[in-house]
């Protein structure tokens, strides 16, 4: 059974700093990994999706990497802004079905 | 596109009552997912459909929960009878099948259910 872990559960950094969020998974037989953002009381917004054959994806100030062999993914946020404050969740899709297994998320606070 | 639409956004009901949550997926998407989010258990997949057919309902907690998708643009999740432990945020998501099988899921705003 796939298990997805995100550590730390919460992170606070000053505005302008670069930061890395971590995601680890137990079963390396994945076909994709997706990073989401969730604002308080809102739904999930898809940020980046990495196919199993890819090693990274970039969108603006965000860069997500994937290392299947070690069961890890990172989300790099450059030049953080107060508007980046939110909970970030990673989700792993395994072969054979369309299900996503979610991590418990990292609550990020950017301090102005 | 308006995105995934869910209604109602908030629902407060009393234990034992029937609750029906509704979802309209993004037009052209052929997968629809129902999730539940709680502080204790995080996000859990309840059931998903492909082309209106239920594919996997192994996450449905018990017989009190049922889901239908009568057509490509509408799905319901019903709880009967509701219990306080069903209180959670219920999300609907949809995706479009691609040849490369890496379907990106798009989420609705959720329905916050409170059972008293």
Coordinates of C-alpha atoms in Angstrom, one line a residue:
Chain A
X1 CA 0.0 0.0 0.0
X2 CA 1.4 3.4 -1.0
X3 CA 2.2 5.8 1.8
X4 CA 3.1 9.4 1.3
X5 CA 4.8 11.5 3.9
X6 CA 5.5 15.2 4.0
X7 CA 7.9 16.7 6.5
X8 CA 7.7 19.2 8.1
X9 CA 4.1 19.6 8.8
X10 CA 4.6 23.4 9.1
X11 CA 7.2 25.8 8.0
X12 CA 7.7 29.5 8.4
X13 CA 10.2 31.5 6.4
X14 CA 10.9 35.2 5.8
X15 CA 9.8 36.8 2.6
X16 CA 12.3 36.6 -0.3
X17 CA 13.9 33.4 0.8
X18 CA 14.1 30.3 -1.4
X19 CA 12.6 27.2 0.2
X20 CA 12.2 23.5 -0.4
X21 CA 9.2 21.3 0.6
X22 CA 9.7 17.5 0.8
X23 CA 7.6 14.6 -0.1
X24 CA 8.5 10.9 0.2
X25 CA 6.6 7.8 -0.9
X26 CA 7.1 4.1 -0.1
X27 CA 6.2 2.4 -3.5
X28 CA 8.5 3.6 -6.3
X29 CA 6.2 2.1 -9.0
X30 CA 4.4 5.4 -9.7
X31 CA 3.2 6.8 -12.9
X32 CA 3.0 10.4 -11.8
X33 CA 3.3 12.8 -8.9
X34 CA 1.3 15.9 -8.5
X35 CA 1.8 19.0 -6.3
X36 CA -1.2 20.9 -5.1
X37 CA -1.8 24.1 -3.1
X38 CA -4.7 24.5 -0.7
X39 CA -5.7 27.9 0.7
X40 CA -7.7 27.9 4.0
X41 CA -11.3 26.9 3.4
X42 CA -10.7 26.4 -0.3
X43 CA -10.2 23.5 -2.7
X44 CA -7.0 22.2 -4.2
X45 CA -5.2 24.0 -7.0
X46 CA -2.9 21.9 -9.2
X47 CA 0.6 23.4 -9.3
X48 CA 2.8 20.8 -11.2
X49 CA 2.5 17.3 -12.4
X50 CA 5.5 15.1 -13.1
X51 CA 5.3 12.0 -15.1
X52 CA 7.3 9.0 -14.0
X53 CA 9.6 9.4 -16.9
X54 CA 10.5 12.9 -16.0
X55 CA 12.9 14.3 -13.4
X56 CA 11.5 17.8 -13.0
X57 CA 8.9 20.3 -14.0
X58 CA 9.0 24.1 -13.7
X59 CA 6.3 26.7 -13.6
X60 CA 7.3 30.3 -12.9
X61 CA 9.0 30.4 -9.4
X62 CA 8.1 26.7 -8.8
X63 CA 10.3 23.7 -9.6
X64 CA 9.3 20.2 -8.7
X65 CA 11.8 17.3 -8.9
X66 CA 11.2 13.6 -8.8
X67 CA 13.6 10.8 -7.8
X68 CA 11.7 7.5 -8.1
X69 CA 14.6 5.3 -6.9
X70 CA 14.8 7.1 -3.6
X71 CA 11.0 7.6 -3.3
X72 CA 11.3 11.4 -3.0
X73 CA 10.0 14.6 -4.6
X74 CA 10.8 18.2 -3.7
X75 CA 9.0 21.4 -4.5
X76 CA 11.3 24.4 -4.7
X77 CA 9.9 27.9 -4.4
X78 CA 12.1 30.7 -5.3
X79 CA 11.9 34.3 -3.9
X80 CA 9.0 33.5 -1.6
X81 CA 6.1 36.0 -1.3
X82 CA 3.4 36.3 1.4
X83 CA 0.9 35.1 -1.2
X84 CA 2.7 31.8 -1.2
X85 CA 1.3 31.1 2.2
X86 CA -0.9 28.0 2.0
X87 CA -0.8 24.3 2.6
X88 CA 1.1 22.3 0.0
X89 CA 0.2 18.7 -0.7
X90 CA 1.8 16.1 -2.8
X91 CA -0.1 13.2 -4.3
X92 CA 1.2 10.0 -6.0
X93 CA -0.5 8.1 -8.7
X94 CA 0.3 4.4 -9.1
X95 CA 0.1 2.2 -12.1
X96 CA -3.0 0.2 -12.7
X97 CA -5.6 2.8 -11.7
X98 CA -6.3 6.5 -11.6
X99 CA -6.1 6.9 -7.8
X100 CA -4.0 9.5 -6.1
X101 CA -2.5 8.9 -2.6
X102 CA -2.1 12.2 -0.8
X103 CA 0.4 13.3 1.8
X104 CA -0.8 15.2 4.9
X105 CA 0.7 18.4 3.6
X106 CA 3.1 21.1 4.7
X107 CA 1.5 24.4 6.0
X108 CA 3.8 27.2 4.7
X109 CA 3.8 30.7 6.2
X110 CA 5.8 33.4 4.5
X111 CA 6.6 36.2 7.0
X112 CA 6.5 39.7 5.5
Chain B
X1 CA -14.3 26.8 -18.3
X2 CA -16.0 27.3 -14.9
X3 CA -14.0 24.5 -13.4
X4 CA -15.5 21.8 -11.2
X5 CA -18.7 23.0 -9.5
X6 CA -20.0 21.6 -6.2
X7 CA -23.1 22.4 -4.3
X8 CA -24.0 23.2 -1.7
X9 CA -20.8 24.8 -0.3
X10 CA -21.9 24.4 3.2
X11 CA -24.4 21.9 4.7
X12 CA -25.5 21.6 8.3
X13 CA -27.8 18.8 9.2
X14 CA -28.9 16.7 12.1
X15 CA -27.9 13.2 12.8
X16 CA -30.1 10.7 11.0
X17 CA -31.0 13.0 8.1
X18 CA -30.2 12.3 4.5
X19 CA -27.5 14.4 2.8
X20 CA -26.9 14.8 -0.9
X21 CA -23.8 16.5 -2.3
X22 CA -23.6 17.4 -6.0
X23 CA -20.8 17.8 -8.5
X24 CA -20.5 19.0 -12.0
X25 CA -17.2 18.0 -13.6
X26 CA -15.3 20.0 -16.2
X27 CA -16.8 19.5 -19.6
X28 CA -15.0 16.9 -21.6
X29 CA -13.5 15.2 -18.6
X30 CA -14.2 11.5 -18.3
X31 CA -13.0 10.7 -14.8
X32 CA -14.7 11.9 -11.7
X33 CA -13.5 11.5 -8.1
X34 CA -15.1 12.0 -4.7
X35 CA -12.7 12.7 -1.8
X36 CA -13.2 13.4 1.9
X37 CA -10.9 15.6 4.0
X38 CA -10.6 15.6 7.7
X39 CA -8.0 16.8 10.1
X40 CA -7.4 13.3 11.4
X41 CA -7.2 11.4 8.2
X42 CA -6.3 14.0 5.6
X43 CA -7.6 13.5 2.0
X44 CA -9.1 10.1 1.3
X45 CA -10.5 8.9 -2.0
X46 CA -14.0 7.6 -1.6
X47 CA -15.0 6.5 -5.1
X48 CA -14.1 7.3 -8.7
X49 CA -16.0 7.0 -12.1
X50 CA -14.8 6.6 -15.6
X51 CA -17.3 7.5 -18.3
X52 CA -20.1 7.5 -15.7
X53 CA -19.3 4.0 -14.5
X54 CA -18.0 3.4 -10.9
X55 CA -14.5 1.9 -11.1
X56 CA -13.4 1.7 -7.5
X57 CA -15.5 2.3 -4.5
X58 CA -13.2 0.7 -2.0
X59 CA -12.9 3.9 -0.1
X60 CA -16.5 4.3 0.6
X61 CA -16.7 4.0 4.4
X62 CA -19.9 2.0 4.7
X63 CA -23.3 1.3 3.2
X64 CA -24.6 4.6 4.4
X65 CA -22.6 6.2 1.6
X66 CA -23.6 5.9 -2.1
X67 CA -22.6 7.7 -5.2
X68 CA -24.1 8.0 -8.7
X69 CA -23.2 9.5 -12.0
X70 CA -26.3 9.5 -14.2
X71 CA -24.6 11.4 -17.0
X72 CA -21.2 12.9 -17.9
X73 CA -22.0 16.3 -16.4
X74 CA -23.5 15.4 -13.0
X75 CA -22.7 13.2 -9.9
X76 CA -24.1 12.9 -6.4
X77 CA -22.8 11.6 -3.2
X78 CA -25.5 10.6 -0.7
X79 CA -25.2 9.8 3.0
X80 CA -28.2 8.2 4.6
X81 CA -28.5 8.3 7.5
X82 CA -25.8 10.9 8.4
X83 CA -23.8 10.7 11.6
X84 CA -21.6 13.3 13.4
X85 CA -18.4 11.4 12.3
X86 CA -19.3 12.1 8.7
X87 CA -18.5 15.8 9.3
X88 CA -15.8 16.7 6.9
X89 CA -15.1 18.6 3.7
X90 CA -16.1 16.6 0.6
X91 CA -14.3 17.4 -2.6
X92 CA -15.1 16.4 -6.2
X93 CA -12.4 16.3 -8.8
X94 CA -12.3 15.5 -12.5
X95 CA -9.7 14.6 -15.1
X96 CA -9.4 13.9 -18.8
X97 CA -8.0 10.7 -20.0
X98 CA -4.9 11.1 -22.1
X99 CA -2.9 8.6 -24.1
X100 CA 0.0 8.8 -21.7
X101 CA -2.0 8.0 -18.6
X102 CA -0.9 10.9 -16.4
X103 CA -4.3 12.5 -15.9
X104 CA -4.1 15.7 -14.0
X105 CA -6.9 16.1 -11.5
X106 CA -8.8 19.4 -11.0
X107 CA -10.6 19.9 -7.8
X108 CA -13.9 21.7 -6.9
X109 CA -14.2 24.1 -4.0
X110 CA -15.6 21.4 -1.7
X111 CA -18.7 21.0 0.5
X112 CA -18.2 21.5 4.2
X113 CA -20.6 19.1 5.9
X114 CA -21.5 19.4 9.6
X115 CA -23.6 16.8 11.2
X116 CA -25.0 17.7 14.6

